[in-house]
mmCIF file of C-alpha atoms in Angstrom:
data_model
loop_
_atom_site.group_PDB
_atom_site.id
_atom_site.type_symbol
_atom_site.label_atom_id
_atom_site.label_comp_id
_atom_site.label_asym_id
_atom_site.label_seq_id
_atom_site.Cartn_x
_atom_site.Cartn_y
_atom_site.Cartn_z
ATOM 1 C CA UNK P 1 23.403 3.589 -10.097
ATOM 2 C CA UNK P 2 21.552 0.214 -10.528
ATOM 3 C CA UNK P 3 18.268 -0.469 -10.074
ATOM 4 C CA UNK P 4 18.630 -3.631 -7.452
ATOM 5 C CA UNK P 5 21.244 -0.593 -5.519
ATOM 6 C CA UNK P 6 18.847 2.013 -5.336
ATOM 7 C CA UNK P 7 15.775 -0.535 -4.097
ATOM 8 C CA UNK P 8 18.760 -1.452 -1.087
ATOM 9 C CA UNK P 9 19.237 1.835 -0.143
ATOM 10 C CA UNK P 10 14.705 2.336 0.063
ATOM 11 C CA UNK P 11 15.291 -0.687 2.241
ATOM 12 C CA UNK P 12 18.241 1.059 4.293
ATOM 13 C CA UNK P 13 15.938 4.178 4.354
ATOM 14 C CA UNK P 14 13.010 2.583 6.182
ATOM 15 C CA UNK P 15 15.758 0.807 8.582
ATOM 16 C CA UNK P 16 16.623 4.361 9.143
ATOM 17 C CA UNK P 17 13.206 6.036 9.531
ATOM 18 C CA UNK P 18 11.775 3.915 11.670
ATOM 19 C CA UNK P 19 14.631 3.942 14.171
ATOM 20 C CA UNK P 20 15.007 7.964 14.032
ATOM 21 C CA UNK P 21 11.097 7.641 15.380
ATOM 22 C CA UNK P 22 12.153 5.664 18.248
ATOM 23 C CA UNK P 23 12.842 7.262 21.672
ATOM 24 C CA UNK P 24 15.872 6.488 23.470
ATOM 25 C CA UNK P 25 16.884 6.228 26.997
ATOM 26 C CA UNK P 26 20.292 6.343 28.808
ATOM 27 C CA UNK P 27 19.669 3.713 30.785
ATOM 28 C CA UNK P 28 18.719 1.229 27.856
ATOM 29 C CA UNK P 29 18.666 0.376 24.368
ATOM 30 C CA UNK P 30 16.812 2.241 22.196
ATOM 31 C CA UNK P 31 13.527 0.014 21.483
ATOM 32 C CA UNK P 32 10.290 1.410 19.270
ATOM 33 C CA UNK P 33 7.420 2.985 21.173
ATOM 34 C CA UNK P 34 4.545 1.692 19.402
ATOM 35 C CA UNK P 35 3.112 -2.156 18.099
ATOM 36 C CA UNK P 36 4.730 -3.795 15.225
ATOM 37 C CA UNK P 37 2.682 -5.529 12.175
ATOM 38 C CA UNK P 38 3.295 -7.816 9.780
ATOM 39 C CA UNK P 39 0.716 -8.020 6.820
ATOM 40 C CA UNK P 40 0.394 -9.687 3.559
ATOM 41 C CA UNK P 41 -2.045 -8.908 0.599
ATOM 42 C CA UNK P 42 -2.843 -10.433 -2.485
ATOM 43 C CA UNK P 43 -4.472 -8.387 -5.805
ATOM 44 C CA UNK P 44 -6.279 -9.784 -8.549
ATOM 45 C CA UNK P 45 -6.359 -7.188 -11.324
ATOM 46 C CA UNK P 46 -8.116 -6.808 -14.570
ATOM 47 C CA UNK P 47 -7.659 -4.991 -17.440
ATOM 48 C CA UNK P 48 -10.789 -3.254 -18.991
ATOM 49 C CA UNK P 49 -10.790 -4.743 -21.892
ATOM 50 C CA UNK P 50 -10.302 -8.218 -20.307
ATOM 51 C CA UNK P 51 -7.329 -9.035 -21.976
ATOM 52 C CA UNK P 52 -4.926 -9.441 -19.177
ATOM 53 C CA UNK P 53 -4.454 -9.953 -15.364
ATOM 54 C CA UNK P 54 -2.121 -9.136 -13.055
ATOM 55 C CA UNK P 55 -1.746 -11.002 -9.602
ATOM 56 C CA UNK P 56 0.575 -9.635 -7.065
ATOM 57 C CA UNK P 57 1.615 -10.453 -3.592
ATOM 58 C CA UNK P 58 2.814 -7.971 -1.003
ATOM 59 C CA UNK P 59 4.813 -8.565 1.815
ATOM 60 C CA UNK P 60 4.138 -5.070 4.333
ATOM 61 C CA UNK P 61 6.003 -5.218 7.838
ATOM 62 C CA UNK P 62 5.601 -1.949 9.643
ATOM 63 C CA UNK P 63 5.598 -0.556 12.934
ATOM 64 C CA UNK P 64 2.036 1.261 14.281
ATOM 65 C CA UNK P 65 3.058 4.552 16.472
ATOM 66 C CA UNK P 66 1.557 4.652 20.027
ATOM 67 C CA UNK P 67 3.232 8.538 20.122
ATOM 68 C CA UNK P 68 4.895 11.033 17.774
ATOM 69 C CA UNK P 69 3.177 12.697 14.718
ATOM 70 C CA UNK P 70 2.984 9.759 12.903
ATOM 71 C CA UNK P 71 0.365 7.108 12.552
ATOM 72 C CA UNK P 72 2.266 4.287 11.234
ATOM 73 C CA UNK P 73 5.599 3.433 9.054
ATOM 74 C CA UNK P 74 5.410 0.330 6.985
ATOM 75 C CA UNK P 75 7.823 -1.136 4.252
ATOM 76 C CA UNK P 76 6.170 -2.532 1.332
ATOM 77 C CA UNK P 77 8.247 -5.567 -1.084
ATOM 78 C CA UNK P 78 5.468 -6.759 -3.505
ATOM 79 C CA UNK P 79 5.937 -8.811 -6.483
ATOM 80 C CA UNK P 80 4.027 -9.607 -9.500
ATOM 81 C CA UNK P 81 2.668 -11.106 -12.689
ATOM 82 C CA UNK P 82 1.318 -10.242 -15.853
ATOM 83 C CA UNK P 83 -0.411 -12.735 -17.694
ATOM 84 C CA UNK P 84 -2.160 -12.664 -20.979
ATOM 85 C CA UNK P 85 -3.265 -15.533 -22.639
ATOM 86 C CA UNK P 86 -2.406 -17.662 -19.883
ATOM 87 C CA UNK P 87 1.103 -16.600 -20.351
ATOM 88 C CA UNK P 88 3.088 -14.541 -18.323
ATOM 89 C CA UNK P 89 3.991 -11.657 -19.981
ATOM 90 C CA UNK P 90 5.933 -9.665 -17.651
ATOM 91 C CA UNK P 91 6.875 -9.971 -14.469
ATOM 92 C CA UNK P 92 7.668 -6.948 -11.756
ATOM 93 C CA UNK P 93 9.479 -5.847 -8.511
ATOM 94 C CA UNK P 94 8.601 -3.015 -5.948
ATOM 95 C CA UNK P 95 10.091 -1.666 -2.921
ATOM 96 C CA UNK P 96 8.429 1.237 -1.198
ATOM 97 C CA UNK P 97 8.241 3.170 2.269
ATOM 98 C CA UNK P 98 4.632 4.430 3.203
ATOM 99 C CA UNK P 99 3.643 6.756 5.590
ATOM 100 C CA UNK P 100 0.542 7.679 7.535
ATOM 101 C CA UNK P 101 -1.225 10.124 9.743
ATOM 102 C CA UNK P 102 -4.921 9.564 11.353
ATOM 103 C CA UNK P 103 -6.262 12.686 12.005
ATOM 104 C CA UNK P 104 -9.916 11.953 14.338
ATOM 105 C CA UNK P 105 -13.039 13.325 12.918
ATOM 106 C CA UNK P 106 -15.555 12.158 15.618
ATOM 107 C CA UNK P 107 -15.786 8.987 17.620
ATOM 108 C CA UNK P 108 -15.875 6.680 14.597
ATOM 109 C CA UNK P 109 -14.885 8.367 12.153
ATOM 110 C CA UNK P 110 -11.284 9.004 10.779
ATOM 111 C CA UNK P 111 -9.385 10.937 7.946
ATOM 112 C CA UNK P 112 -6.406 9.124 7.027
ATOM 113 C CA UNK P 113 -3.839 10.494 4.803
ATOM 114 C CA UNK P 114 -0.963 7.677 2.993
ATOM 115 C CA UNK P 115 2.382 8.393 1.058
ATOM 116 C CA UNK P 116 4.583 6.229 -0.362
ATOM 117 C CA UNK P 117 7.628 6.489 -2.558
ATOM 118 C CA UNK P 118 9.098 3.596 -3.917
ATOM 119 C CA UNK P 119 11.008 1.866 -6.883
ATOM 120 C CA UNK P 120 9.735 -0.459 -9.202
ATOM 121 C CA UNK P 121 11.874 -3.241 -11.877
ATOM 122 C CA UNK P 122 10.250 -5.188 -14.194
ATOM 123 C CA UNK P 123 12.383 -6.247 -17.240
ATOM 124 C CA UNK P 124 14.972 -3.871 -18.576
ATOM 125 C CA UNK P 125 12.677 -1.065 -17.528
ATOM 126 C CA UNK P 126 13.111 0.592 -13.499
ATOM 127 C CA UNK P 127 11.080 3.707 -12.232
ATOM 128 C CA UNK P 128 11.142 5.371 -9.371
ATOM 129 C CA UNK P 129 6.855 6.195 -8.337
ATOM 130 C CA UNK P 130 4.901 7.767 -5.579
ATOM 131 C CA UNK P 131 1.658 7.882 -4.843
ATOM 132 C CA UNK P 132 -0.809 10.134 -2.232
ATOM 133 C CA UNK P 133 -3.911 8.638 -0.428
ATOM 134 C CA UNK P 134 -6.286 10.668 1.316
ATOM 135 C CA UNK P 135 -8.931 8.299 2.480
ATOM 136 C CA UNK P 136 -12.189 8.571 5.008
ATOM 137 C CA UNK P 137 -12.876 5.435 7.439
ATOM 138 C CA UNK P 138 -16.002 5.053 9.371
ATOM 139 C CA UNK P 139 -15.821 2.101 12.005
ATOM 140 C CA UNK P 140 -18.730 -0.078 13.230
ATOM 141 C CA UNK P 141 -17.585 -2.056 16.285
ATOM 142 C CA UNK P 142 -15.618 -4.701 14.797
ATOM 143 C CA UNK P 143 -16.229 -3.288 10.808
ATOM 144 C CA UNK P 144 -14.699 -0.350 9.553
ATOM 145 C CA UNK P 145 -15.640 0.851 6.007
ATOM 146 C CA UNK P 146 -13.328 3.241 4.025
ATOM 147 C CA UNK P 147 -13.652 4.890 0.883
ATOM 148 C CA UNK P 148 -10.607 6.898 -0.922
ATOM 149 C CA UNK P 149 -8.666 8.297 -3.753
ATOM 150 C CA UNK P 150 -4.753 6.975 -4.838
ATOM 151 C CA UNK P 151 -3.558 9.441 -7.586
ATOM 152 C CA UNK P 152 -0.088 7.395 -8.488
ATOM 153 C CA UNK P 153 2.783 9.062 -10.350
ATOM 154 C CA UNK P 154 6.126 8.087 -12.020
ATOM 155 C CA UNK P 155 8.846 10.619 -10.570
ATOM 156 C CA UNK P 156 11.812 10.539 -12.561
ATOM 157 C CA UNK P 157 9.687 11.152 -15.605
ATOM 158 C CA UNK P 158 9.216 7.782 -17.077
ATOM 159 C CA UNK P 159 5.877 7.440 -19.551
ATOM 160 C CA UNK P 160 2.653 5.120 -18.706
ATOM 161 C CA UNK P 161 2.798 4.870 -14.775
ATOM 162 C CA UNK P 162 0.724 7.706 -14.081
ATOM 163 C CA UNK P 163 -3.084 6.592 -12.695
ATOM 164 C CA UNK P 164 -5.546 7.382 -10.513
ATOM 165 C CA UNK P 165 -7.233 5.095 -8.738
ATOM 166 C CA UNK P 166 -10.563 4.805 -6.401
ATOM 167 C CA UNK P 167 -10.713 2.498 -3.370
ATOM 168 C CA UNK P 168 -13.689 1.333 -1.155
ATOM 169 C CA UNK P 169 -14.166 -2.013 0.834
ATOM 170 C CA UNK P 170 -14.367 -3.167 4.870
ATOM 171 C CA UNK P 171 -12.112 -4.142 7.718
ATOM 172 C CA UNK P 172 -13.005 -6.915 9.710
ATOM 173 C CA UNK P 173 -11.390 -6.626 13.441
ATOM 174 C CA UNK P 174 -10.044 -10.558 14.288
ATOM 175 C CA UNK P 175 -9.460 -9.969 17.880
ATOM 176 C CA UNK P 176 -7.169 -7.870 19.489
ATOM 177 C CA UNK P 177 -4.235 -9.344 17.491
ATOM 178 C CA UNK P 178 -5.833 -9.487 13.870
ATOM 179 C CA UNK P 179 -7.394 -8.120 11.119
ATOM 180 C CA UNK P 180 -8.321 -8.490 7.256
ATOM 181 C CA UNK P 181 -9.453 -6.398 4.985
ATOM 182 C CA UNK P 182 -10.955 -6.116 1.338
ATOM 183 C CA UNK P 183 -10.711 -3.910 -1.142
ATOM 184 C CA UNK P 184 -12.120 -3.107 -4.483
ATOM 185 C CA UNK P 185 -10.140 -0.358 -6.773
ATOM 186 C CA UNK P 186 -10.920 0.937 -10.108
ATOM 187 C CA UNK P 187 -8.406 2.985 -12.207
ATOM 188 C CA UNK P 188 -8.048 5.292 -14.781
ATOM 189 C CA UNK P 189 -4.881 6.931 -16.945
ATOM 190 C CA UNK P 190 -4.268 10.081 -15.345
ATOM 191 C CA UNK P 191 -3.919 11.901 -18.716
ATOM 192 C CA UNK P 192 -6.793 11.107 -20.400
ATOM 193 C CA UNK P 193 -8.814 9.634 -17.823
ATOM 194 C CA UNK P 194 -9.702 5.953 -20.025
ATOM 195 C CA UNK P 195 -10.498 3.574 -17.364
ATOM 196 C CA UNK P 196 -7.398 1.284 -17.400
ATOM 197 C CA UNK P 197 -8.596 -1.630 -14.340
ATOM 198 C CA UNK P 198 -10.079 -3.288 -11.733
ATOM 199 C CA UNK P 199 -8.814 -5.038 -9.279
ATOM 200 C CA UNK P 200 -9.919 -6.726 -5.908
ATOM 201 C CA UNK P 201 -7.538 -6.939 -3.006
ATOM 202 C CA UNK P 202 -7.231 -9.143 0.595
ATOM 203 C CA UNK P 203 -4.766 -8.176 3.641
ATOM 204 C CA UNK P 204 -4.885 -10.155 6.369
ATOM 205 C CA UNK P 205 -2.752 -8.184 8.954
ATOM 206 C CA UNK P 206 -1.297 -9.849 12.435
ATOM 207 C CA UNK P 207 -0.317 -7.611 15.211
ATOM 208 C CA UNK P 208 2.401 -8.671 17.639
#
């Protein structure tokens, strides 16, 4: 199976997923219970040594639940490239369906739990990856800070795609329709724990 067939059939499962969640009536077409949202983020990252950078765009529509179990389904197509030198060196593809459940831990604060599994091409080489999130948010009217943990790992067994990674940075409400949000991550090689980059991330999120 090829690579660009396996990221189509991700795509198909989202399609799926998200309609499965939606409740349907006899009397009408079948139409998602909850709010969608369309965001886009940008990443700046940097190895630790300083000797490249990677910038990466991400393109994540997604549908927040107003009932079911979960919180919110979003589809994730990011792109990006490596540069050392000033030269690109690489260049990469990624298509990925994340998951997530709030669970309330007072009246600001929040536990939120993330999955994703997706499929990544850049060059000859294609991986299939997945990463867990458990994360703690803490909102202050129209600023919520989170802090949290990504541990990211290859699944079909493919070498050097295995980090760990800690988040932290604010969301900034934008009205009832809007929001952005900041993020700085560090990470490390999962195996031997050698701090591998930092990076420093932007959403700006519109709900519709």
């Amino acid at each position: 199976m090829s690579a660009h067939t396996r990221l189509a059939r991700i795509a198909f499962l989202a399609g799926v997923l998200g309609a499965s969640m939606s409740p349907a009536r006899a009397d009408s077409p079948a139409a998602p219970d909850g709010q969608f949202r369309l965001g886009i983020e940008y990443e700046y990252e940097k190895a630790a040594d300083g000797r490249q950078r990677t910038d990466a765009v991400t393109l994540i529509p997604g549908i927040r639940w107003r009932s079911g179990w979960l919180t919110m389904t979003e589809l994730l197509i990011e792109t990006e490239q490596e540069r050392e030198s000033g030269r690109v060196t690489e260049r990469t593809g990624k298509l990925g369906i994340r998951l997530r459940k709030d669970f309330a831990l007072g009246e600001h604060a929040r536990l939120v739990l993330r999955g994703l599994l997706g499929r990544a091409c850049c060059g000859g080489e294609a991986y299939s990856y997945a990463y867990l999130e458990p994360s703690l948010k803490y909102a202050f009217e129209d600023v919520e800070m989170m802090v949290g943990f990504r541990a990211v790992r290859a699944i079909d067994g493919t070498q050097g795609h295995d980090f760990n990674k800690f988040r932290i940075g604010p969301s900034f409400d934008l009205g009832k329709a809007s929001e952005i949000e900041f993020r700085f991550v560090r990470s490390w090689e999962a195996a031997t724990g050698r701090h591998d980059s930092d990076a420093y991330i932007v959403e700006f999120v519109r709900k519709f």
